Amino acid sequence: MKCRKCGSEAVINMRQHKLALCEQHFLEWVPEQTQRFIEKYKMFTPDERILVAVSGGKDSLSLWDVLLRLGYKADGMYIGLGIDGGVDYSDQSHEMCTKFLENIKTTAEDQSPTSNTYSPTLHVVDIAKVYGETIPEVAGRTLRGRGKPCSVCGLVKRHVMNRVARDGGYDVLATGHNLDDEVAVLFGNALTWNAGYLVRQSPVLPADKPGLARKVKPFCRFYERETAAYALVRGIEYIYDECPFAEGSTSIAHKEILNQMEKDSPGTKLQFYLNFLRAREQGLFAEQATRVELNACDKCGQPTSAPGLCAFCRLWEKRHREAAPTLEIKETNVIATD
Ligand code: Q46
Ligand code: ZN
Ligand code: ZN
């Protein structure tokens, strides 16, 4: 297979785009496309400050890399969940993020002065250190976390991301969700016609309240194999293992079904997603959008649909009341910089 641009050996063939590219042209194509998506969905401008949520995986580290290559002021944020799962998952993923940052800094020193001169920071929030318990621990003592910690984990991650973005004065919070992730979520929500979720699924979500960051997904139109290929060709080291709790999840089962459909008919996923975005843009589910009313949580100030405390603060309330006064949440400590 030959590169469509220069005729040399291709490293990737993207059937859905009818496009094969060599190493050099693929490394150019990914940032070009990302920039196109950033502009198309009005995600952010070059003078805004971006916080990238990094997990140590291929998508988020590649996203951070691409944003820096495009000249954006992008910092990283890693949340230490305290998950071991027999593979030392959290420690290993933290290490990948630190390594990535070190590499970026070393490469930047060797580069010409015309490249991005921004010196990125990695914020690290260790949940157990800040709140007194790891994710599996807090999930284990709550109804919400019974069986699997994912619901608690999602809640905590959302809260901490908002917090770090707000306290750090970031305009935008970027996550590395790729097309396969987005399509699996869309598929799940369409199967149940969950209009409330469907209306909030978008490449860019405006801030819920003043002071909160906008949420964006600049990689939402890249297939997972494209982001994996980018990390590989670019030499980004990342954690291959999925979180041990991801195993057996519905979204993984949906991904398998969608992969089969994509294999039979390349481009299925992209069309499903783009047609959904178009329908959403045209006002499908718009009625649901206006119905969600948000209040500020009495304790942390973050938006919540229930009056009083938000779900995050309720999660810790009991433990902190029992352990008071020694275990008072010190949210001012949330930003720790490596
Ligand atoms: S990190 Fe957390 Fe995921 Fe692991 S515990 Fe579940 S939600 S699977 S993206
Ligand atoms: Zn080429
Ligand atoms: Zn709260």
mmCIF file of C-alpha atoms and ligand atoms in Angstrom:
data_model
loop_
_atom_site.group_PDB
_atom_site.id
_atom_site.type_symbol
_atom_site.label_atom_id
_atom_site.label_comp_id
_atom_site.label_asym_id
_atom_site.label_seq_id
_atom_site.Cartn_x
_atom_site.Cartn_y
_atom_site.Cartn_z
ATOM 1 C CA MET A 1 0.000 0.000 0.000
ATOM 2 C CA LYS A 2 1.393 3.393 -1.049
ATOM 3 C CA CYS A 3 0.952 6.818 0.541
ATOM 4 C CA ARG A 4 -1.571 8.854 -1.445
ATOM 5 C CA LYS A 5 0.481 12.025 -1.029
ATOM 6 C CA CYS A 6 4.029 10.927 -1.847
ATOM 7 C CA GLY A 7 3.906 7.322 -3.048
ATOM 8 C CA SER A 8 6.207 5.893 -0.379
ATOM 9 C CA GLU A 9 5.265 2.954 1.841
ATOM 10 C CA ALA A 10 2.046 3.634 3.819
ATOM 11 C CA VAL A 11 1.881 2.957 7.569
ATOM 12 C CA ILE A 12 -1.902 3.156 7.724
ATOM 13 C CA ASN A 13 -4.801 2.553 5.385
ATOM 14 C CA MET A 14 -8.011 4.282 6.454
ATOM 15 C CA ARG A 15 -10.671 2.512 4.415
ATOM 16 C CA GLN A 16 -13.484 4.784 5.513
ATOM 17 C CA HIS A 17 -11.582 7.800 4.116
ATOM 18 C CA LYS A 18 -10.111 5.822 1.192
ATOM 19 C CA LEU A 19 -6.796 7.196 2.338
ATOM 20 C CA ALA A 20 -3.436 5.513 2.922
ATOM 21 C CA LEU A 21 -0.559 7.573 4.332
ATOM 22 C CA CYS A 22 3.137 7.163 5.056
ATOM 23 C CA GLU A 23 4.613 7.907 8.472
ATOM 24 C CA GLN A 24 5.433 11.537 7.721
ATOM 25 C CA HIS A 25 2.129 12.366 6.078
ATOM 26 C CA PHE A 26 0.089 10.589 8.751
ATOM 27 C CA LEU A 27 1.915 12.627 11.428
ATOM 28 C CA GLU A 28 0.898 15.757 9.522
ATOM 29 C CA TRP A 29 -2.652 14.600 8.791
ATOM 30 C CA VAL A 30 -3.655 14.009 12.444
ATOM 31 C CA PRO A 31 -2.924 17.591 13.661
ATOM 32 C CA GLU A 32 -4.438 19.062 10.461
ATOM 33 C CA GLN A 33 -7.662 17.156 11.021
ATOM 34 C CA THR A 34 -7.692 18.000 14.731
ATOM 35 C CA GLN A 35 -7.358 21.682 13.914
ATOM 36 C CA ARG A 36 -10.218 21.350 11.435
ATOM 37 C CA PHE A 37 -12.468 19.799 14.122
ATOM 38 C CA ILE A 38 -11.442 22.452 16.681
ATOM 39 C CA GLU A 39 -12.539 25.173 14.268
ATOM 40 C CA LYS A 40 -15.618 23.402 12.924
ATOM 41 C CA TYR A 41 -17.103 22.842 16.375
ATOM 42 C CA LYS A 42 -15.733 26.134 17.778
ATOM 43 C CA MET A 43 -13.911 24.360 20.601
ATOM 44 C CA PHE A 44 -11.327 26.983 21.543
ATOM 45 C CA THR A 45 -9.040 29.709 20.250
ATOM 46 C CA PRO A 46 -5.222 29.941 20.420
ATOM 47 C CA ASP A 47 -5.273 32.393 23.314
ATOM 48 C CA GLU A 48 -7.405 30.178 25.578
ATOM 49 C CA ARG A 49 -5.896 27.938 28.261
ATOM 50 C CA ILE A 50 -6.640 24.249 27.887
ATOM 51 C CA LEU A 51 -6.568 21.526 30.487
ATOM 52 C CA VAL A 52 -6.220 18.037 29.020
ATOM 53 C CA ALA A 53 -7.419 15.156 31.193
ATOM 54 C CA VAL A 54 -4.731 12.511 30.754
ATOM 55 C CA SER A 55 -5.087 8.903 31.845
ATOM 56 C CA GLY A 56 -1.774 7.527 30.578
ATOM 57 C CA GLY A 57 -3.589 5.908 27.633
ATOM 58 C CA LYS A 58 -2.987 6.462 23.920
ATOM 59 C CA ASP A 59 -5.893 8.817 23.258
ATOM 60 C CA SER A 60 -5.331 11.400 25.960
ATOM 61 C CA LEU A 61 -1.523 11.489 25.601
ATOM 62 C CA SER A 62 -1.800 11.759 21.810
ATOM 63 C CA LEU A 63 -4.310 14.566 22.229
ATOM 64 C CA TRP A 64 -1.993 16.479 24.544
ATOM 65 C CA ASP A 65 0.840 15.941 22.083
ATOM 66 C CA VAL A 66 -1.194 17.137 19.083
ATOM 67 C CA LEU A 67 -2.460 20.255 20.898
ATOM 68 C CA LEU A 68 1.085 21.196 21.854
ATOM 69 C CA ARG A 69 2.269 20.580 18.294
ATOM 70 C CA LEU A 70 -0.498 22.863 17.067
ATOM 71 C CA GLY A 71 0.821 25.605 19.354
ATOM 72 C CA TYR A 72 -1.931 25.575 21.995
ATOM 73 C CA LYS A 73 -1.362 26.389 25.664
ATOM 74 C CA ALA A 74 -2.292 22.950 26.922
ATOM 75 C CA ASP A 75 -1.567 21.593 30.391
ATOM 76 C CA GLY A 76 -2.301 18.064 31.596
ATOM 77 C CA MET A 77 -4.204 16.739 34.585
ATOM 78 C CA TYR A 78 -3.841 13.247 35.933
ATOM 79 C CA ILE A 79 -6.222 11.851 38.547
ATOM 80 C CA GLY A 80 -4.771 9.051 40.697
ATOM 81 C CA LEU A 81 -7.716 6.725 41.350
ATOM 82 C CA GLY A 82 -5.810 4.217 43.496
ATOM 83 C CA ILE A 83 -6.708 1.239 41.290
ATOM 84 C CA ASP A 84 -4.329 -1.690 41.339
ATOM 85 C CA GLY A 85 -6.203 -4.596 39.712
ATOM 86 C CA GLY A 86 -3.104 -6.801 39.794
ATOM 87 C CA VAL A 87 -1.428 -4.688 37.106
ATOM 88 C CA ASP A 88 -0.527 -1.687 39.252
ATOM 89 C CA TYR A 89 -2.875 0.224 36.978
ATOM 90 C CA SER A 90 -2.905 3.674 38.605
ATOM 91 C CA ASP A 91 0.821 3.864 39.355
ATOM 92 C CA GLN A 92 1.729 2.733 35.861
ATOM 93 C CA SER A 93 -0.615 5.164 34.169
ATOM 94 C CA HIS A 94 0.737 8.000 36.325
ATOM 95 C CA GLU A 95 4.253 7.060 35.263
ATOM 96 C CA MET A 96 3.285 7.216 31.569
ATOM 97 C CA CYS A 97 1.995 10.770 32.007
ATOM 98 C CA THR A 98 5.162 11.860 33.806
ATOM 99 C CA LYS A 99 7.351 10.236 31.137
ATOM 100 C CA PHE A 100 5.399 11.966 28.403
ATOM 101 C CA LEU A 101 5.940 15.352 30.027
ATOM 102 C CA GLU A 102 9.672 14.737 30.479
ATOM 103 C CA ASN A 103 9.989 13.734 26.805
ATOM 104 C CA ILE A 104 8.106 16.795 25.632
ATOM 105 C CA LYS A 105 10.386 19.043 27.664
ATOM 106 C CA THR A 106 13.556 17.378 26.402
ATOM 107 C CA THR A 107 12.385 17.511 22.788
ATOM 108 C CA ALA A 108 11.381 21.167 23.169
ATOM 109 C CA GLU A 109 14.906 22.040 24.289
ATOM 110 C CA ASP A 110 16.345 20.486 21.111
ATOM 111 C CA GLN A 111 13.890 22.172 18.773
ATOM 112 C CA SER A 112 14.099 25.390 16.829
ATOM 113 C CA PRO A 113 12.741 28.549 18.500
ATOM 114 C CA THR A 114 9.862 28.680 15.997
ATOM 115 C CA SER A 115 8.075 25.661 17.502
ATOM 116 C CA ASN A 116 5.637 25.937 20.450
ATOM 117 C CA THR A 117 7.521 27.634 23.266
ATOM 118 C CA TYR A 118 4.808 26.849 25.817
ATOM 119 C CA SER A 119 6.160 24.877 28.751
ATOM 120 C CA PRO A 120 3.364 22.501 29.840
ATOM 121 C CA THR A 121 2.504 21.527 33.412
ATOM 122 C CA LEU A 122 1.075 18.255 34.689
ATOM 123 C CA HIS A 123 -1.379 18.617 37.582
ATOM 124 C CA VAL A 124 -1.663 15.486 39.659
ATOM 125 C CA VAL A 125 -4.560 14.822 42.012
ATOM 126 C CA ASP A 126 -4.248 11.717 44.150
ATOM 127 C CA ILE A 127 -7.783 10.921 45.326
ATOM 128 C CA ALA A 128 -6.678 8.936 48.387
ATOM 129 C CA LYS A 129 -4.342 11.700 49.516
ATOM 130 C CA VAL A 130 -6.870 14.490 49.077
ATOM 131 C CA TYR A 131 -10.076 12.747 50.168
ATOM 132 C CA GLY A 132 -8.786 9.907 52.353
ATOM 133 C CA GLU A 133 -9.916 6.921 50.262
ATOM 134 C CA THR A 134 -9.144 5.303 46.907
ATOM 135 C CA ILE A 135 -11.937 4.885 44.344
ATOM 136 C CA PRO A 136 -12.445 1.157 45.079
ATOM 137 C CA GLU A 137 -12.591 1.974 48.811
ATOM 138 C CA VAL A 138 -15.162 4.732 48.543
ATOM 139 C CA ALA A 139 -17.183 2.690 46.042
ATOM 140 C CA GLY A 140 -17.116 -0.308 48.382
ATOM 141 C CA ARG A 141 -18.977 1.509 51.158
ATOM 142 C CA THR A 142 -21.630 3.209 49.048
ATOM 143 C CA LEU A 143 -24.789 2.000 47.409
ATOM 144 C CA ARG A 144 -23.816 3.717 44.184
ATOM 145 C CA GLY A 145 -20.587 1.740 43.969
ATOM 146 C CA ARG A 146 -22.048 -1.655 44.767
ATOM 147 C CA GLY A 147 -20.622 -4.251 42.415
ATOM 148 C CA LYS A 148 -18.552 -1.918 40.245
ATOM 149 C CA PRO A 149 -16.783 1.334 41.112
ATOM 150 C CA CYS A 150 -17.378 2.929 37.689
ATOM 151 C CA SER A 151 -20.338 5.096 38.623
ATOM 152 C CA VAL A 152 -18.523 6.515 41.672
ATOM 153 C CA CYS A 153 -15.329 6.851 39.647
ATOM 154 C CA GLY A 154 -17.086 8.837 36.903
ATOM 155 C CA LEU A 155 -18.678 11.122 39.461
ATOM 156 C CA VAL A 156 -15.372 11.793 41.236
ATOM 157 C CA LYS A 157 -13.476 12.371 37.989
ATOM 158 C CA ARG A 158 -16.063 14.858 36.728
ATOM 159 C CA HIS A 159 -15.966 16.780 39.992
ATOM 160 C CA VAL A 160 -12.169 16.894 40.247
ATOM 161 C CA MET A 161 -11.768 17.883 36.596
ATOM 162 C CA ASN A 162 -14.182 20.780 37.039
ATOM 163 C CA ARG A 163 -12.459 21.786 40.233
ATOM 164 C CA VAL A 164 -8.946 21.813 38.802
ATOM 165 C CA ALA A 165 -10.139 23.640 35.689
ATOM 166 C CA ARG A 166 -11.899 26.283 37.777
ATOM 167 C CA ASP A 167 -9.143 26.760 40.365
ATOM 168 C CA GLY A 168 -6.451 26.791 37.711
ATOM 169 C CA GLY A 169 -8.304 29.382 35.618
ATOM 170 C CA TYR A 170 -8.625 27.169 32.535
ATOM 171 C CA ASP A 171 -11.111 28.071 29.803
ATOM 172 C CA VAL A 172 -11.463 24.599 28.381
ATOM 173 C CA LEU A 173 -11.332 21.034 29.573
ATOM 174 C CA ALA A 174 -10.314 18.592 26.823
ATOM 175 C CA THR A 175 -10.728 14.828 26.941
ATOM 176 C CA GLY A 176 -9.315 12.209 24.577
ATOM 177 C CA HIS A 177 -12.592 10.463 23.654
ATOM 178 C CA ASN A 178 -12.297 8.994 20.165
ATOM 179 C CA LEU A 179 -14.973 8.059 17.635
ATOM 180 C CA ASP A 180 -15.254 4.488 18.910
ATOM 181 C CA ASP A 181 -15.939 5.784 22.442
ATOM 182 C CA GLU A 182 -18.489 8.313 21.249
ATOM 183 C CA VAL A 183 -20.281 5.862 18.998
ATOM 184 C CA ALA A 184 -20.469 3.215 21.750
ATOM 185 C CA VAL A 185 -22.052 5.764 24.111
ATOM 186 C CA LEU A 186 -24.401 6.968 21.387
ATOM 187 C CA PHE A 187 -25.416 3.397 20.568
ATOM 188 C CA GLY A 188 -26.167 2.678 24.250
ATOM 189 C CA ASN A 189 -28.204 5.849 24.660
ATOM 190 C CA ALA A 190 -30.079 5.288 21.409
ATOM 191 C CA LEU A 191 -30.997 1.743 22.454
ATOM 192 C CA THR A 192 -32.781 3.179 25.479
ATOM 193 C CA TRP A 193 -33.725 6.506 23.846
ATOM 194 C CA ASN A 194 -32.212 8.361 26.733
ATOM 195 C CA ALA A 195 -32.958 11.854 25.455
ATOM 196 C CA GLY A 196 -31.390 13.591 28.466
ATOM 197 C CA TYR A 197 -28.024 11.969 27.709
ATOM 198 C CA LEU A 198 -28.374 12.261 23.944
ATOM 199 C CA VAL A 199 -28.866 15.998 24.106
ATOM 200 C CA ARG A 200 -25.679 16.386 26.131
ATOM 201 C CA GLN A 201 -23.510 14.259 23.834
ATOM 202 C CA SER A 202 -21.555 16.693 21.739
ATOM 203 C CA PRO A 203 -17.988 17.502 20.613
ATOM 204 C CA VAL A 204 -18.311 20.694 22.655
ATOM 205 C CA LEU A 205 -20.392 21.312 25.761
ATOM 206 C CA PRO A 206 -20.688 24.898 26.940
ATOM 207 C CA ALA A 207 -19.873 25.559 30.619
ATOM 208 C CA ASP A 208 -22.805 24.654 32.869
ATOM 209 C CA LYS A 209 -22.288 27.785 34.928
ATOM 210 C CA PRO A 210 -20.072 30.877 34.827
ATOM 211 C CA GLY A 211 -16.606 30.014 36.106
ATOM 212 C CA LEU A 212 -16.752 26.447 34.858
ATOM 213 C CA ALA A 213 -14.777 25.269 31.859
ATOM 214 C CA ARG A 214 -16.268 24.321 28.524
ATOM 215 C CA LYS A 215 -15.801 20.612 27.732
ATOM 216 C CA VAL A 216 -14.416 19.547 24.385
ATOM 217 C CA LYS A 217 -13.447 16.334 22.591
ATOM 218 C CA PRO A 218 -11.075 17.255 19.744
ATOM 219 C CA PHE A 219 -10.476 13.570 18.831
ATOM 220 C CA CYS A 220 -14.159 12.634 18.552
ATOM 221 C CA ARG A 221 -13.906 12.024 14.805
ATOM 222 C CA PHE A 222 -10.792 9.837 14.869
ATOM 223 C CA TYR A 223 -11.176 6.078 14.919
ATOM 224 C CA GLU A 224 -9.428 4.343 17.790
ATOM 225 C CA ARG A 225 -7.001 2.648 15.412
ATOM 226 C CA GLU A 226 -5.986 6.089 14.126
ATOM 227 C CA THR A 227 -5.141 7.439 17.590
ATOM 228 C CA ALA A 228 -3.327 4.179 18.408
ATOM 229 C CA ALA A 229 -1.355 4.462 15.165
ATOM 230 C CA TYR A 230 -0.517 8.083 15.951
ATOM 231 C CA ALA A 231 0.863 7.180 19.406
ATOM 232 C CA LEU A 232 2.860 4.347 17.895
ATOM 233 C CA VAL A 233 4.342 6.276 14.972
ATOM 234 C CA ARG A 234 5.058 9.284 17.149
ATOM 235 C CA GLY A 235 6.794 7.069 19.742
ATOM 236 C CA ILE A 236 4.489 7.974 22.624
ATOM 237 C CA GLU A 237 4.703 5.409 25.400
ATOM 238 C CA TYR A 238 1.308 4.633 26.897
ATOM 239 C CA ILE A 239 -0.364 2.111 29.147
ATOM 240 C CA TYR A 240 -1.795 -0.761 27.080
ATOM 241 C CA ASP A 241 -3.888 -2.240 29.867
ATOM 242 C CA GLU A 242 -7.410 -0.960 30.211
ATOM 243 C CA CYS A 243 -8.604 -0.201 33.719
ATOM 244 C CA PRO A 244 -9.323 -3.653 35.217
ATOM 245 C CA PHE A 245 -12.888 -2.566 35.998
ATOM 246 C CA ALA A 246 -13.627 -1.840 32.335
ATOM 247 C CA GLU A 247 -13.761 -5.561 31.599
ATOM 248 C CA GLY A 248 -17.226 -6.853 30.837
ATOM 249 C CA SER A 249 -18.742 -3.368 30.555
ATOM 250 C CA THR A 250 -21.703 -2.725 28.278
ATOM 251 C CA SER A 251 -19.744 -0.159 26.283
ATOM 252 C CA ILE A 252 -17.090 -2.772 25.448
ATOM 253 C CA ALA A 253 -19.830 -5.161 24.321
ATOM 254 C CA HIS A 254 -21.300 -2.399 22.168
ATOM 255 C CA LYS A 255 -17.876 -1.666 20.709
ATOM 256 C CA GLU A 256 -17.591 -5.272 19.569
ATOM 257 C CA ILE A 257 -20.952 -5.148 17.799
ATOM 258 C CA LEU A 258 -20.040 -1.850 16.155
ATOM 259 C CA ASN A 259 -16.647 -3.212 15.079
ATOM 260 C CA GLN A 260 -18.399 -6.035 13.280
ATOM 261 C CA MET A 261 -20.659 -3.558 11.481
ATOM 262 C CA GLU A 262 -17.674 -1.387 10.572
ATOM 263 C CA LYS A 263 -15.836 -4.413 9.192
ATOM 264 C CA ASP A 264 -18.755 -5.274 6.922
ATOM 265 C CA SER A 265 -19.240 -1.696 5.848
ATOM 266 C CA PRO A 266 -16.330 0.732 6.453
ATOM 267 C CA GLY A 267 -17.472 4.168 7.565
ATOM 268 C CA THR A 268 -20.570 2.946 9.433
ATOM 269 C CA LYS A 269 -19.443 4.383 12.760
ATOM 270 C CA LEU A 270 -18.494 7.751 11.351
ATOM 271 C CA GLN A 271 -21.809 8.063 9.469
ATOM 272 C CA PHE A 272 -23.811 7.035 12.543
ATOM 273 C CA TYR A 273 -22.049 9.694 14.604
ATOM 274 C CA LEU A 274 -22.104 12.488 12.023
ATOM 275 C CA ASN A 275 -25.771 11.932 11.199
ATOM 276 C CA PHE A 276 -26.566 12.036 14.910
ATOM 277 C CA LEU A 277 -24.678 15.342 15.298
ATOM 278 C CA ARG A 278 -26.588 16.751 12.334
ATOM 279 C CA ALA A 279 -29.942 15.676 13.770
ATOM 280 C CA ARG A 280 -28.997 17.080 17.156
ATOM 281 C CA GLU A 281 -27.935 20.332 15.517
ATOM 282 C CA GLN A 282 -31.299 20.515 13.764
ATOM 283 C CA GLY A 283 -33.070 20.456 17.103
ATOM 284 C CA LEU A 284 -33.804 16.795 17.731
ATOM 285 C CA PHE A 285 -33.936 16.390 21.544
ATOM 286 C CA ALA A 286 -33.852 20.196 21.938
ATOM 287 C CA GLU A 287 -36.885 20.094 24.189
ATOM 288 C CA GLN A 288 -34.986 18.015 26.726
ATOM 289 C CA ALA A 289 -32.165 20.543 26.753
ATOM 290 C CA THR A 290 -34.223 23.267 28.324
ATOM 291 C CA ARG A 291 -35.716 21.057 31.007
ATOM 292 C CA VAL A 292 -32.569 20.445 33.060
ATOM 293 C CA GLU A 293 -32.337 23.009 35.832
ATOM 294 C CA LEU A 294 -29.116 23.299 37.767
ATOM 295 C CA ASN A 295 -28.438 24.696 41.230
ATOM 296 C CA ALA A 296 -25.113 25.384 42.904
ATOM 297 C CA CYS A 297 -24.101 22.787 45.508
ATOM 298 C CA ASP A 298 -24.226 24.250 49.060
ATOM 299 C CA LYS A 299 -20.746 22.966 49.821
ATOM 300 C CA CYS A 300 -18.581 22.995 46.692
ATOM 301 C CA GLY A 301 -20.579 25.327 44.436
ATOM 302 C CA GLN A 302 -20.546 22.973 41.468
ATOM 303 C CA PRO A 303 -23.772 22.606 39.476
ATOM 304 C CA THR A 304 -26.179 19.921 40.591
ATOM 305 C CA SER A 305 -29.717 19.025 39.588
ATOM 306 C CA ALA A 306 -30.737 18.351 43.213
ATOM 307 C CA PRO A 307 -31.072 21.122 45.812
ATOM 308 C CA GLY A 308 -28.559 21.066 48.724
ATOM 309 C CA LEU A 309 -25.433 18.978 48.340
ATOM 310 C CA CYS A 310 -24.259 17.588 45.006
ATOM 311 C CA ALA A 311 -23.756 13.835 44.569
ATOM 312 C CA PHE A 312 -19.994 14.222 45.004
ATOM 313 C CA CYS A 313 -20.257 15.973 48.364
ATOM 314 C CA ARG A 314 -22.883 13.483 49.554
ATOM 315 C CA LEU A 315 -20.463 10.696 48.698
ATOM 316 C CA TRP A 316 -17.941 11.866 51.284
ATOM 317 C CA GLU A 317 -20.269 13.465 53.778
ATOM 318 C CA LYS A 318 -20.828 10.434 55.996
ATOM 319 C CA ARG A 319 -17.185 9.460 56.205
ATOM 320 C CA HIS A 320 -16.024 12.969 56.868
ATOM 321 C CA ARG A 321 -18.632 13.507 59.557
ATOM 322 C CA GLU A 322 -17.498 10.346 61.334
ATOM 323 C CA ALA A 323 -13.817 11.170 60.995
ATOM 324 C CA ALA A 324 -14.130 14.883 61.766
ATOM 325 C CA PRO A 325 -12.293 17.007 62.567
ATOM 326 C CA THR A 326 -9.142 15.312 61.264
ATOM 327 C CA LEU A 327 -10.474 14.465 57.826
ATOM 328 C CA GLU A 328 -11.885 17.764 56.645
ATOM 329 C CA ILE A 329 -11.789 17.987 52.837
ATOM 330 C CA LYS A 330 -9.184 20.513 51.886
ATOM 331 C CA GLU A 331 -10.171 21.335 48.368
ATOM 332 C CA THR A 332 -7.507 24.002 48.208
ATOM 333 C CA ASN A 333 -5.024 21.117 48.064
ATOM 334 C CA VAL A 334 -6.631 19.707 44.976
ATOM 335 C CA ILE A 335 -4.064 21.113 42.609
ATOM 336 C CA ALA A 336 -0.768 19.400 43.082
ATOM 337 C CA THR A 337 1.798 19.959 40.398
ATOM 338 C CA ASP A 338 4.390 17.408 39.491
HETATM 339 S S1 Q46 B 1 -11.328 4.215 35.232
HETATM 340 FE FE1 Q46 B 1 -13.045 4.351 36.621
HETATM 341 FE FE2 Q46 B 1 -13.153 3.732 34.043
HETATM 342 FE FE3 Q46 B 1 -11.905 2.116 35.727
HETATM 343 S S2 Q46 B 1 -13.188 2.354 37.529
HETATM 344 FE FE4 Q46 B 1 -14.571 2.249 35.782
HETATM 345 S S3 Q46 B 1 -14.835 4.404 35.305
HETATM 346 S S4 Q46 B 1 -13.301 1.507 34.152
HETATM 347 S S5 Q46 B 1 -13.148 4.994 32.237
HETATM 348 ZN ZN ZN B 2 3.667 10.274 2.203
HETATM 349 ZN ZN ZN B 3 -20.739 19.606 46.077
#
